[in-house]
Amino acid sequence: MSNHQIQAHLAADMAADTDPQETAEWQDALQAVLQAAGPQRVRELMDRLSRLARDPAIGWQPARGTPYVNTIAVEQQPPFPGDLGVEERLASWMRWNALAMVVRANQAHGELGGHIASYASAADLFEVGFNHFFRAGSASGGGDLVFFQPHSAPGVYARAFLEGRLTEHDLAHYRQEIAARAAGAQGLSSYPHPWLMPQFWQFPTGSMGIGPISAIYHARFMRYLQHRGLQDTQGRKVWGVFGDGEMDEPESMSALTLAARERLDNLVWVVNCNLQRLDGPVRGNGRIIDELEALFEGAGWRVIKLVWGSDWDGLFARDRDGALARAFAHTVDGQFQTFAAKDGRYNRDHFFGQNPQLAALAQGLTDEQIDRLKRGGHDLVKIHAAYHAAAHTVGQPTVILAQTKKGYGMGDAGQGRMTTHQQKKLEREDLIAFRNRFDLPLSDEQAATLAFYKPADDSPEMRYLHARRAALGGALPARRTQAAPVPVPALEGYGRFATQAEGKEMSTTMAFVRMLTALLKDGALGPRVVPIVADEARTFGMANLFKQIGIYSSAGQVYEPEDIGSVLSYREATDGQILEEGISEAGALSSWTAAATSYSVHGLAMLPFYIYYAMFGFQRVGDLIWAAADQRARGFLLGATAGRTTLGGEGLQHQDGSSLLQAAMVPNCRAYDPCFAGEFAVILDHGMRQMLEQQQDVFYYVTLMNENYPQPTLPEGVASDIVKGLYRYATHAPTQGPRGTVRLLGAGAILREVIAAAELLAGEWQVEAEVWSATSFSELAREAREVERWNRLHPAATPRLSHLQQCLPGTAPIVAASDYVRAWPQLVAGYVDAPFTALGTDGFGRSDTRAALRRFFEVDRHHIVLAALTALRAQGLVDAAACSAAIARYGLDAEQAPAWD
């Protein structure tokens, strides 16, 4: 801030002063110190005075926020390093091509949607980054990470078009990904989606709030890699361009203090403060920039306000009495939006006309010049100064609050208007006005017909465009699809205790921890393993890892832990391997995603294991998991204390009966519900080889139980069937001829009840019962669905049989029971010929013992027996009396309300 600005703001604060003369003396003294000793001495004095004034007897607190002006004063601006005229022309052409892309698509189809106004406001913010700051990586890694505001995707496509990465044919297929394939074009997704454009986009940001929290944890993960000696990430930045309305999302704000606590000076956010959400002002009756300044500064970030463009510098210099500062202090965002939507004459009358001092400042300006007064986010010189300051900030993350106009340059068709976000079509006059506003080299007809503009390759602008990107390492965004494979050790070495358990008692959670401990010791894989917990390591029996591999902390451990003498003492270390995220499932999942995409982002394959209460996964942070799937994450999510009845005593909000069903809906998620440690070991081995050796873009959700019970040795030759989702565990036959045969499918925690039910059926009811372990109903359904589709599309070929059909042919009744809602086993019901009964745990959880819970939800052995007898009765193999006898024998309450009631 210049001396003129300081004086103006001091003058603006003179109102309501109880002793103006004394105040003036203090101000004069401070000005004298500033002139004689400089800003550093002023800061020292103010720090000392503030400590004194904060004494409880005085009770002074500093006012929040700073004046509504730029943080970087004119005299602090570095020289602009580029060709300003060329960059402004390039930005204008990209604005046009982005607009043309959206409007053409909607003129042709009328239903495709798309956004013009967001990129119109952010174009200059993007261009300064592309031309001077956003560094691309190489095939081996490196480069900056950039999270793009999703509604501005058309602008990124427009730049890729000028760079030669996309063709005009591609742009003509914006939001037409299916049609594009048939036309031989690259379909352009609505927002950044790595799954749909795997060579282009790195990070999905289309769901508001996902980008901001992801950016923070990616920046922290880069430090993790650095401190553990796995990759040199020094000098790399994480840039995030987000919207001011997006800051209302809880995820956007939830990890701000983490970024400051970790001193992530490799993190820069640019918040595009165009002051408008989808429907109206972000803060119509306040100022979002002031609000965000207080939030970020309070969280420990450096805040750079980028409010006014260079055209305002002369006005501030002449404003000796603080008229502008006072006017801005009393203008809310709703009014700023009105000023943005109106012309120069209106702004002369209604802003500068508020008082004689403001009117005098505007006397030398024409109405057109007033209309062209830029906000800071539209001034390349000011943007560069802010970015330069952010890039050189040491010891804390930086946020740039850049004021822009939504729909900038769209004039009466949309600039600053309430309906701007939904604007997708423009009339001929609007298009020509846009052409004129940005001096585009297009004829009236070319503008009216939305012709894309691309200058000759040897034009000064195109040579400049390519030179700037070459200096910064190449094209961006760009995504790697593979990294060097990581060898996986033999299952025999780390999992034999589970596959050959011979009845040893343990929980599957404890089995996992034992396998993880062994994998961490492997020379090749061990360093790539990233254990992640959300403050639950002791719950899951992982405390032994604290000393073994340490908990990651960028500060190390500067205190003596209370339990320092314990074998399981809490040990933090700069090179620690565990990411202990505190009570933040969103944070832990964001860390998992950073590690699970490291193969692509950093060219270094990592293997994250995030273990958590199952209920706090898909149900709580499902949107983050969906975003991880979009960016082709590879790793393991482990839903511990899984199922509705295994977590005795915890109750409604802890007992999970739905996560497997939610996981089944994610196309590249492989969901499993193993009962036995050996089953888990086989799934773990298969998953690691898929992701690390074969480099398939899948991730695994596997349930784990905290219930201890005897673990059997796996039968020979079942590993393949475990992975497919179903294998025959045993058959129980009565001593005499059976009255009928049933097939009992048990999953996870309820498989042991199914085994017990089979024994009862054979021993007490003379029914033959096959026991099948259903490790994954979703994998069975996935393959059965594919087989069904193939058969439908190849009617003349010999029909194929799914694994499910091969295992369960014929019409013997099937009873499938799990610790999840009935919809989980019902995924496969339509793919078998036999009668199918599903038992599950629909309804809210309860606090009680496991036995009581299983009886309540009707998934215990006795209810399974009744379901089997009922199915046989429907086939005429047993009578109603047998069913009634079972109800009486097992004390089942026929009048009890259903669990879901």
Coordinates of C-alpha atoms in Angstrom, one line a residue, residues 268-618:
V268 CA -1.4 -21.2 -3.8
W269 CA -5.2 -20.7 -4.1
V270 CA -6.7 -18.2 -6.4
V271 CA -10.3 -17.5 -5.5
N272 CA -12.2 -16.0 -8.4
C273 CA -14.4 -13.5 -6.6
N274 CA -16.8 -12.6 -9.3
L275 CA -19.2 -12.1 -6.4
Q276 CA -21.9 -14.2 -7.9
R277 CA -23.2 -17.8 -7.3
L278 CA -25.4 -19.6 -9.7
D279 CA -28.6 -17.8 -8.7
G280 CA -27.4 -14.4 -7.3
P281 CA -24.8 -12.7 -5.2
V282 CA -22.5 -14.7 -3.0
R283 CA -22.9 -12.1 -0.3
G284 CA -25.4 -9.6 -1.5
N285 CA -25.5 -7.7 1.8
G286 CA -21.8 -8.0 2.7
R287 CA -18.5 -8.5 1.0
I288 CA -17.2 -12.0 0.4
I289 CA -13.6 -10.8 -0.1
D290 CA -13.6 -9.3 3.4
E291 CA -15.2 -12.5 4.9
L292 CA -12.7 -14.7 3.1
E293 CA -9.8 -12.5 4.2
A294 CA -10.8 -13.0 7.8
L295 CA -11.2 -16.7 7.5
F296 CA -8.0 -17.4 5.7
E297 CA -5.9 -15.0 7.8
G298 CA -7.3 -16.5 10.9
A299 CA -6.4 -19.9 9.7
G300 CA -2.8 -18.8 9.1
W301 CA -2.7 -18.2 5.4
R302 CA -1.1 -15.2 3.7
V303 CA -3.9 -13.2 2.1
I304 CA -3.3 -11.2 -1.1
K305 CA -6.2 -9.0 -2.1
L306 CA -6.4 -8.3 -5.8
V307 CA -9.3 -5.9 -6.1
W308 CA -8.6 -3.1 -8.5
G309 CA -6.9 -2.9 -11.8
S310 CA -4.1 -0.5 -12.9
D311 CA -6.6 2.1 -14.2
W312 CA -7.5 2.8 -10.5
D313 CA -3.9 3.6 -9.5
G314 CA -4.2 7.2 -10.7
L315 CA -7.5 7.7 -8.9
F316 CA -6.0 6.3 -5.6
A317 CA -2.9 8.6 -6.0
R318 CA -5.2 11.7 -6.3
D319 CA -7.5 10.6 -3.5
R320 CA -5.9 12.4 -0.6
D321 CA -8.8 12.3 1.7
G322 CA -9.8 8.6 1.4
A323 CA -13.0 9.1 -0.5
L324 CA -12.6 5.9 -2.4
A325 CA -11.7 3.9 0.7
R326 CA -14.8 5.2 2.5
A327 CA -17.0 4.5 -0.5
F328 CA -15.7 0.9 -0.9
A329 CA -16.1 0.4 2.9
H330 CA -19.9 1.1 2.5
T331 CA -20.5 -0.7 -0.8
V332 CA -21.8 -4.3 -0.5
D333 CA -21.4 -7.0 -3.1
G334 CA -24.9 -6.8 -4.3
Q335 CA -24.3 -3.2 -5.3
F336 CA -20.9 -4.0 -6.8
Q337 CA -22.8 -6.4 -9.1
T338 CA -25.2 -3.7 -10.1
F339 CA -22.3 -1.5 -11.0
A340 CA -20.8 -4.3 -13.0
A341 CA -24.0 -4.8 -15.0
K342 CA -24.4 -1.1 -15.8
D343 CA -22.6 1.2 -18.1
G344 CA -20.2 4.1 -17.5
R345 CA -22.9 6.7 -17.3
Y346 CA -24.7 4.8 -14.5
N347 CA -21.4 4.3 -12.6
R348 CA -20.6 8.0 -12.9
D349 CA -24.0 9.0 -11.5
H350 CA -24.4 6.3 -8.9
F351 CA -20.8 5.5 -7.7
F352 CA -18.8 8.6 -8.4
G353 CA -21.8 10.7 -7.9
Q354 CA -22.1 9.8 -4.2
N355 CA -20.2 12.9 -3.0
P356 CA -18.2 15.8 -4.4
Q357 CA -14.9 14.2 -3.6
L358 CA -15.7 11.1 -5.8
A359 CA -17.2 13.2 -8.5
A360 CA -14.0 15.2 -8.7
L361 CA -11.9 12.1 -9.1
A362 CA -14.0 11.1 -12.1
Q363 CA -14.0 14.5 -13.8
G364 CA -11.2 13.6 -16.2
L365 CA -12.8 10.3 -17.3
T366 CA -15.2 9.7 -20.2
D367 CA -18.1 7.4 -19.6
E368 CA -16.4 4.8 -21.7
Q369 CA -13.2 5.0 -19.6
I370 CA -15.3 4.6 -16.4
D371 CA -17.0 1.6 -18.0
R372 CA -13.5 0.1 -18.8
L373 CA -12.1 0.6 -15.2
K374 CA -10.9 -2.9 -14.5
R375 CA -11.3 -5.0 -11.5
G376 CA -8.0 -6.6 -10.3
G377 CA -8.8 -10.0 -11.7
H378 CA -8.9 -8.6 -15.2
D379 CA -5.6 -6.8 -15.2
L380 CA -2.6 -9.0 -16.3
V381 CA -0.1 -6.7 -14.6
K382 CA -1.8 -6.8 -11.2
I383 CA -2.5 -10.6 -11.5
H384 CA 1.2 -11.2 -12.3
A385 CA 2.2 -9.1 -9.2
A386 CA -0.1 -11.1 -7.0
Y387 CA 1.1 -14.5 -8.4
H388 CA 4.7 -13.4 -8.1
A389 CA 4.2 -12.5 -4.4
A390 CA 2.4 -15.8 -3.8
A391 CA 5.1 -17.9 -5.5
H392 CA 7.8 -16.3 -3.4
T393 CA 6.0 -16.6 -0.1
V394 CA 7.9 -18.7 2.5
G395 CA 6.5 -20.6 5.4
Q396 CA 2.7 -20.4 4.8
P397 CA 0.1 -21.1 2.1
T398 CA -1.2 -18.2 0.1
V399 CA -4.7 -17.3 -1.1
I400 CA -5.3 -14.6 -3.7
L401 CA -8.7 -13.0 -3.5
A402 CA -9.2 -11.7 -7.1
Q403 CA -12.2 -9.5 -7.7
T404 CA -13.7 -10.1 -11.2
K405 CA -16.9 -9.6 -13.1
K406 CA -18.9 -12.6 -13.9
G407 CA -19.7 -12.7 -17.6
Y408 CA -16.9 -10.1 -18.2
G409 CA -17.2 -8.6 -21.6
M410 CA -20.7 -10.1 -22.3
G411 CA -22.3 -6.6 -22.0
D412 CA -26.1 -6.5 -21.8
A413 CA -26.2 -10.3 -22.5
G414 CA -24.8 -11.2 -19.2
Q415 CA -22.1 -9.2 -17.5
G416 CA -22.8 -9.1 -13.8
R417 CA -26.4 -10.2 -14.2
M418 CA -28.3 -12.5 -11.9
T419 CA -29.0 -14.9 -14.9
T420 CA -25.4 -14.9 -16.1
H421 CA -24.5 -18.4 -14.9
Q422 CA -27.3 -19.9 -16.9
Q423 CA -26.5 -17.9 -20.1
K424 CA -25.9 -20.4 -22.9
K425 CA -27.2 -18.7 -26.0
L426 CA -26.5 -15.2 -27.4
E427 CA -28.2 -13.3 -30.2
R428 CA -26.4 -11.9 -33.3
E429 CA -26.1 -8.4 -31.8
D430 CA -24.6 -9.8 -28.6
L431 CA -22.0 -11.7 -30.5
I432 CA -21.0 -8.8 -32.6
A433 CA -20.8 -6.6 -29.4
F434 CA -18.5 -9.2 -27.8
R435 CA -16.4 -9.1 -31.0
N436 CA -16.1 -5.4 -30.7
R437 CA -15.5 -5.4 -27.0
F438 CA -12.4 -7.5 -27.4
D439 CA -11.3 -6.3 -30.9
L440 CA -11.5 -9.8 -32.4
P441 CA -10.3 -10.2 -36.0
L442 CA -13.7 -11.6 -37.1
S443 CA -16.2 -10.3 -39.7
D444 CA -19.8 -9.7 -38.7
E445 CA -20.7 -12.9 -40.4
Q446 CA -18.0 -14.9 -38.7
A447 CA -19.0 -13.6 -35.3
A448 CA -22.7 -14.3 -36.0
T449 CA -22.0 -17.8 -37.1
L450 CA -19.6 -18.5 -34.1
A451 CA -16.6 -19.3 -36.2
F452 CA -13.7 -20.5 -34.2
Y453 CA -10.6 -18.3 -34.5
K454 CA -7.0 -19.6 -34.7
P455 CA -4.3 -17.5 -36.2
A456 CA -1.5 -18.8 -38.5
D457 CA 1.1 -20.9 -36.8
D458 CA 3.8 -18.4 -37.6
S459 CA 2.0 -15.4 -36.3
P460 CA 3.7 -13.5 -33.4
E461 CA 0.9 -14.5 -31.0
M462 CA 1.2 -18.2 -31.8
R463 CA 5.0 -18.2 -31.6
Y464 CA 4.7 -16.4 -28.2
L465 CA 2.1 -18.9 -27.0
H466 CA 4.3 -21.9 -27.7
A467 CA 7.4 -20.2 -26.4
R468 CA 5.9 -19.4 -23.1
R469 CA 4.7 -23.0 -22.6
A470 CA 8.0 -24.4 -23.8
A471 CA 9.8 -22.3 -21.1
L472 CA 7.4 -23.7 -18.5
G473 CA 7.9 -27.3 -19.5
G474 CA 5.2 -28.0 -22.1
A475 CA 1.5 -28.5 -22.3
L476 CA -0.8 -28.4 -19.2
P477 CA -3.1 -29.9 -18.1
A478 CA -1.7 -33.3 -19.1
R479 CA -1.9 -36.6 -17.3
R480 CA 0.4 -39.6 -17.1
T481 CA -1.3 -43.0 -17.2
Q482 CA 1.4 -45.2 -15.9
A483 CA 4.4 -45.4 -13.6
A484 CA 7.2 -48.0 -13.2
P485 CA 5.5 -51.2 -11.8
V486 CA 6.3 -52.3 -8.3
P487 CA 6.9 -56.0 -7.6
V488 CA 4.5 -57.6 -5.1
P489 CA 5.9 -60.3 -2.8
A490 CA 4.5 -63.8 -2.8
L491 CA 1.4 -64.4 -0.7
E492 CA 3.1 -67.3 1.0
G493 CA 5.6 -64.9 2.6
Y494 CA 3.2 -62.6 4.3
G495 CA -0.1 -64.3 4.4
R496 CA 0.5 -68.0 5.0
F497 CA -0.7 -67.7 8.6
A498 CA -4.1 -66.7 7.2
T499 CA -4.5 -69.1 4.3
Q500 CA -3.2 -72.0 6.5
A501 CA -4.8 -70.8 9.8
E502 CA -5.8 -74.3 11.1
G503 CA -8.4 -72.9 13.4
K504 CA -6.4 -70.1 15.0
E505 CA -8.7 -67.5 16.5
M506 CA -8.3 -63.9 15.3
S507 CA -10.3 -61.1 13.7
T508 CA -9.9 -60.2 10.0
T509 CA -8.8 -56.7 11.2
M510 CA -5.9 -58.3 13.2
A511 CA -5.0 -60.4 10.2
F512 CA -4.8 -57.4 8.0
V513 CA -2.5 -55.6 10.5
R514 CA -0.2 -58.6 10.6
M515 CA -0.1 -58.7 6.8
L516 CA 0.5 -55.0 6.6
T517 CA 3.4 -55.2 9.1
A518 CA 5.0 -57.9 6.9
L519 CA 4.5 -55.9 3.7
L520 CA 6.1 -52.9 5.3
K521 CA 9.3 -54.9 5.7
D522 CA 9.5 -55.8 2.0
G523 CA 12.4 -54.0 0.4
A524 CA 10.6 -53.1 -2.9
L525 CA 7.0 -52.7 -1.8
G526 CA 7.5 -51.6 1.8
P527 CA 8.5 -47.9 1.2
R528 CA 5.6 -47.5 -1.2
V529 CA 3.0 -48.5 1.4
V530 CA 1.0 -45.6 2.9
P531 CA -1.0 -46.5 6.0
I532 CA -3.7 -44.0 6.7
V533 CA -6.0 -43.7 9.7
A534 CA -8.4 -41.0 11.0
D535 CA -7.4 -41.2 14.7
E536 CA -8.3 -44.8 15.0
A537 CA -4.9 -46.7 14.8
R538 CA -5.2 -48.0 18.4
T539 CA -8.8 -49.1 17.7
F540 CA -7.7 -51.2 14.8
G541 CA -4.6 -52.7 16.6
M542 CA -2.1 -50.7 14.6
A543 CA -0.3 -49.0 17.6
N544 CA 2.6 -51.4 17.2
L545 CA 3.4 -49.5 13.9
F546 CA 4.0 -46.2 15.7
K547 CA 7.5 -47.1 16.7
Q548 CA 8.2 -49.4 13.7
I549 CA 7.5 -46.8 11.0
G550 CA 6.5 -43.6 12.8
I551 CA 3.7 -41.1 12.2
Y552 CA 4.5 -38.5 9.6
S553 CA 5.0 -35.0 10.9
S554 CA 6.7 -32.2 9.0
A555 CA 7.9 -30.9 12.4
G556 CA 9.1 -34.2 13.7
Q557 CA 8.4 -34.7 17.4
V558 CA 9.4 -31.7 19.6
Y559 CA 7.8 -33.0 22.8
E560 CA 8.2 -36.0 25.0
P561 CA 5.1 -38.2 24.6
E562 CA 3.4 -39.2 27.8
D563 CA 3.8 -42.9 26.9
I564 CA 7.5 -42.7 25.9
G565 CA 8.4 -45.7 27.9
S566 CA 5.7 -47.9 26.3
V567 CA 6.4 -50.4 23.6
L568 CA 3.5 -48.8 21.7
S569 CA 4.4 -45.2 22.4
Y570 CA 3.3 -42.4 20.1
R571 CA 6.2 -41.5 17.8
E572 CA 6.0 -38.7 15.3
A573 CA 8.8 -38.3 12.8
T574 CA 9.7 -36.2 9.7
D575 CA 10.2 -39.4 7.8
G576 CA 7.2 -41.2 9.4
Q577 CA 5.2 -43.4 7.2
I578 CA 1.7 -43.4 8.8
L579 CA -0.6 -40.6 7.9
E580 CA -2.6 -40.0 11.1
E581 CA -5.2 -37.4 10.1
G582 CA -7.1 -36.8 13.3
I583 CA -10.9 -36.9 13.3
S584 CA -11.4 -36.0 9.7
E585 CA -12.7 -38.7 7.4
A586 CA -12.6 -36.1 4.5
G587 CA -9.0 -35.4 5.3
A588 CA -8.0 -39.0 5.5
L589 CA -9.8 -39.8 2.2
S590 CA -8.1 -36.8 0.5
S591 CA -4.7 -38.1 1.7
W592 CA -5.6 -41.5 0.4
T593 CA -6.5 -40.1 -3.0
A594 CA -3.3 -38.1 -3.2
A595 CA -1.3 -41.4 -2.6
A596 CA -3.6 -43.5 -4.8
T597 CA -3.0 -41.2 -7.8
S598 CA 0.7 -40.7 -7.1
Y599 CA 1.5 -43.0 -10.0
S600 CA -0.1 -40.5 -12.4
V601 CA 0.6 -37.2 -10.6
H602 CA 4.2 -37.9 -9.6
G603 CA 5.2 -40.9 -11.8
L604 CA 5.7 -42.9 -8.6
A605 CA 3.4 -45.7 -7.7
M606 CA 2.3 -45.8 -4.0
L607 CA 0.0 -48.2 -2.2
P608 CA -2.3 -46.5 0.3
F609 CA -4.4 -48.4 2.9
Y610 CA -7.0 -46.3 4.5
I611 CA -8.7 -48.2 7.3
Y612 CA -11.7 -46.6 9.0
Y613 CA -15.1 -47.4 10.6
A614 CA -17.0 -48.7 7.7
M615 CA -20.0 -46.4 8.3
F616 CA -17.7 -43.4 7.9
G617 CA -16.6 -44.2 4.4
F618 CA -19.0 -44.3 1.5

